[in-house]
Amino acid sequence: MQSSTKAVPGKGIVIASIIVAILFALIILYAGYVINTLPSSYFTNLTKAYSSFSAINLTGTGLKGFLSNVLYGYGIVFLILGLLGIPFVYMPLSHNLPEKASGPALAIGIIEIIVGLITIMFIIPGILMIVAWYQIRKFNREMALQSAIHQ
């Protein structure tokens, strides 16, 4: 454990990343709910265009269910990633243990970027977490150098 009186950098960026990930997840979950509550007749015009393809058997109800399930799944994944940032990244930083927050920050950031490749907007929380990881890693190296100098 590193004992230092310096404030650990990256807390604000970690908080921003967690909030943005949770906000995006809630927006996607709400969009899935809205699609699920729409009448199936709204989706029949979409399915008429694909009725000439025999391999694709879409109905209005099937398309509505598919879209809402995809949005629910995507929203839940992002909600879990946002919530995982609290115990594994933010809590070690708040207890002045940046060496324990560095690895999870990198892992969560990379996973958020990979999951966020579906839309460009969802890459933002991952980029914020990677920036926080860089600041934490830089801080860890400075503290290791200072402790080596003082010994």
CSV table of C-alpha atoms in Angstrom, one decimal:
chain,number,residue,atom,x,y,z
A,1,MET,CA,0.0,0.0,0.0
A,2,GLN,CA,1.3,3.4,-0.9
A,3,SER,CA,1.2,6.0,1.7
A,4,SER,CA,1.0,9.5,0.3
A,5,THR,CA,-0.4,12.8,1.1
A,6,LYS,CA,-0.9,13.7,-2.5
A,7,ALA,CA,-4.4,13.4,-3.9
A,8,VAL,CA,-4.8,10.6,-6.3
A,9,PRO,CA,-5.7,11.9,-9.8
A,10,GLY,CA,-8.4,10.5,-12.0
A,11,LYS,CA,-11.3,10.4,-9.5
A,12,GLY,CA,-13.3,13.0,-11.4
A,13,ILE,CA,-12.8,11.2,-14.7
A,14,VAL,CA,-13.8,7.9,-13.2
A,15,ILE,CA,-17.0,9.4,-11.8
A,16,ALA,CA,-17.7,11.0,-15.2
A,17,SER,CA,-17.2,7.7,-16.9
A,18,ILE,CA,-19.5,5.8,-14.5
A,19,ILE,CA,-22.2,8.4,-14.8
A,20,VAL,CA,-22.0,8.5,-18.6
A,21,ALA,CA,-22.1,4.7,-18.8
A,22,ILE,CA,-25.1,4.5,-16.5
A,23,LEU,CA,-26.9,7.4,-18.3
A,24,PHE,CA,-26.4,5.7,-21.7
A,25,ALA,CA,-27.6,2.4,-20.2
A,26,LEU,CA,-30.8,4.1,-18.9
A,27,ILE,CA,-31.5,5.8,-22.2
A,28,ILE,CA,-31.1,2.5,-24.1
A,29,LEU,CA,-33.3,0.6,-21.6
A,30,TYR,CA,-35.9,3.3,-21.9
A,31,ALA,CA,-35.7,3.1,-25.7
A,32,GLY,CA,-36.3,-0.7,-25.4
A,33,TYR,CA,-39.3,-0.1,-23.2
A,34,VAL,CA,-40.8,2.5,-25.7
A,35,ILE,CA,-40.4,0.1,-28.6
A,36,ASN,CA,-41.9,-2.7,-26.6
A,37,THR,CA,-45.0,-0.6,-25.8
A,38,LEU,CA,-45.6,0.5,-29.4
A,39,PRO,CA,-48.3,-1.3,-31.3
A,40,SER,CA,-47.2,-4.1,-33.6
A,41,SER,CA,-49.0,-2.3,-36.5
A,42,TYR,CA,-46.2,0.3,-36.6
A,43,PHE,CA,-43.7,-2.4,-37.7
A,44,THR,CA,-45.9,-4.0,-40.4
A,45,ASN,CA,-44.7,-1.5,-43.0
A,46,LEU,CA,-41.1,-2.5,-42.3
A,47,THR,CA,-41.9,-6.2,-42.7
A,48,LYS,CA,-43.8,-5.7,-46.0
A,49,ALA,CA,-40.5,-4.6,-47.6
A,50,TYR,CA,-38.9,-7.8,-46.6
A,51,SER,CA,-41.8,-10.1,-47.4
A,52,SER,CA,-40.3,-11.0,-50.8
A,53,PHE,CA,-37.4,-12.7,-49.2
A,54,SER,CA,-38.4,-16.2,-48.2
A,55,ALA,CA,-35.5,-16.7,-45.8
A,56,ILE,CA,-36.5,-13.8,-43.7
A,57,ASN,CA,-39.8,-14.4,-41.9
A,58,LEU,CA,-40.5,-11.3,-40.0
A,59,THR,CA,-43.7,-10.2,-38.5
A,60,GLY,CA,-44.5,-6.9,-36.8
A,61,THR,CA,-44.6,-8.6,-33.4
A,62,GLY,CA,-41.3,-10.5,-34.1
A,63,LEU,CA,-39.5,-7.4,-35.2
A,64,LYS,CA,-40.8,-5.4,-32.2
A,65,GLY,CA,-39.7,-8.2,-29.8
A,66,PHE,CA,-36.3,-8.5,-31.5
A,67,LEU,CA,-35.6,-4.8,-31.3
A,68,SER,CA,-36.7,-4.4,-27.7
A,69,ASN,CA,-34.7,-7.5,-26.6
A,70,VAL,CA,-31.5,-6.2,-28.4
A,71,LEU,CA,-31.9,-2.8,-26.7
A,72,TYR,CA,-32.6,-4.4,-23.3
A,73,GLY,CA,-29.5,-6.6,-23.5
A,74,TYR,CA,-27.3,-3.8,-24.7
A,75,GLY,CA,-28.6,-1.5,-21.9
A,76,ILE,CA,-28.1,-4.1,-19.2
A,77,VAL,CA,-24.5,-4.8,-20.4
A,78,PHE,CA,-23.7,-1.1,-20.2
A,79,LEU,CA,-25.4,-0.7,-16.8
A,80,ILE,CA,-23.3,-3.6,-15.5
A,81,LEU,CA,-20.1,-2.1,-16.9
A,82,GLY,CA,-21.0,1.3,-15.3
A,83,LEU,CA,-21.8,-0.2,-11.9
A,84,LEU,CA,-18.6,-2.4,-12.0
A,85,GLY,CA,-16.6,0.9,-12.1
A,86,ILE,CA,-17.8,1.8,-8.6
A,87,PRO,CA,-16.3,-1.0,-6.5
A,88,PHE,CA,-13.3,-1.8,-8.7
A,89,VAL,CA,-12.1,1.6,-9.7
A,90,TYR,CA,-13.7,4.4,-7.7
A,91,MET,CA,-13.6,2.8,-4.2
A,92,PRO,CA,-9.8,2.0,-4.4
A,93,LEU,CA,-9.2,5.6,-5.5
A,94,SER,CA,-11.3,7.0,-2.7
A,95,HIS,CA,-9.4,4.9,-0.2
A,96,ASN,CA,-6.1,6.2,-1.7
A,97,LEU,CA,-5.1,2.8,-3.2
A,98,PRO,CA,-4.4,3.7,-6.8
A,99,GLU,CA,-2.4,0.5,-7.4
A,100,LYS,CA,-5.6,-1.5,-7.0
A,101,ALA,CA,-7.6,0.7,-9.3
A,102,SER,CA,-5.2,0.7,-12.3
A,103,GLY,CA,-5.9,-2.8,-13.7
A,104,PRO,CA,-9.7,-2.7,-13.4
A,105,ALA,CA,-9.8,0.8,-14.9
A,106,LEU,CA,-7.9,-0.5,-18.0
A,107,ALA,CA,-10.1,-3.6,-18.2
A,108,ILE,CA,-13.4,-1.8,-17.9
A,109,GLY,CA,-12.3,0.9,-20.3
A,110,ILE,CA,-11.3,-1.6,-23.0
A,111,ILE,CA,-14.5,-3.6,-22.5
A,112,GLU,CA,-16.6,-0.4,-22.8
A,113,ILE,CA,-14.8,0.6,-26.0
A,114,ILE,CA,-15.4,-2.9,-27.5
A,115,VAL,CA,-19.0,-3.0,-26.5
A,116,GLY,CA,-19.4,0.7,-27.6
A,117,LEU,CA,-18.2,0.0,-31.1
A,118,ILE,CA,-21.9,-0.6,-32.1
A,119,THR,CA,-22.4,3.2,-31.9
A,120,ILE,CA,-19.7,5.8,-31.7
A,121,MET,CA,-21.4,7.6,-28.8
A,122,PHE,CA,-21.0,4.6,-26.5
A,123,ILE,CA,-17.2,4.7,-26.8
A,124,ILE,CA,-17.1,7.9,-24.6
A,125,PRO,CA,-17.3,6.1,-21.2
A,126,GLY,CA,-14.5,3.7,-22.3
A,127,ILE,CA,-12.3,6.5,-23.4
A,128,LEU,CA,-12.8,8.4,-20.1
A,129,MET,CA,-11.9,5.2,-18.2
A,130,ILE,CA,-8.7,4.8,-20.3
A,131,VAL,CA,-7.7,8.4,-19.6
A,132,ALA,CA,-8.3,7.8,-15.9
A,133,TRP,CA,-6.2,4.6,-16.1
A,134,TYR,CA,-3.4,6.6,-17.7
A,135,GLN,CA,-3.5,9.2,-14.9
A,136,ILE,CA,-3.5,6.5,-12.2
A,137,ARG,CA,-0.6,4.7,-13.8
A,138,LYS,CA,1.4,7.9,-14.1
A,139,PHE,CA,0.7,8.6,-10.4
A,140,ASN,CA,1.8,5.1,-9.4
A,141,ARG,CA,5.0,5.5,-11.2
A,142,GLU,CA,5.7,8.9,-9.7
A,143,MET,CA,5.0,7.5,-6.2
A,144,ALA,CA,7.3,4.5,-6.8
A,145,LEU,CA,10.0,6.8,-8.0
A,146,GLN,CA,9.6,9.0,-4.9
A,147,SER,CA,9.7,6.1,-2.5
A,148,ALA,CA,12.8,4.7,-4.3
A,149,ILE,CA,14.5,8.1,-4.0
A,150,HIS,CA,13.7,8.4,-0.2
A,151,GLN,CA,15.0,4.9,0.6
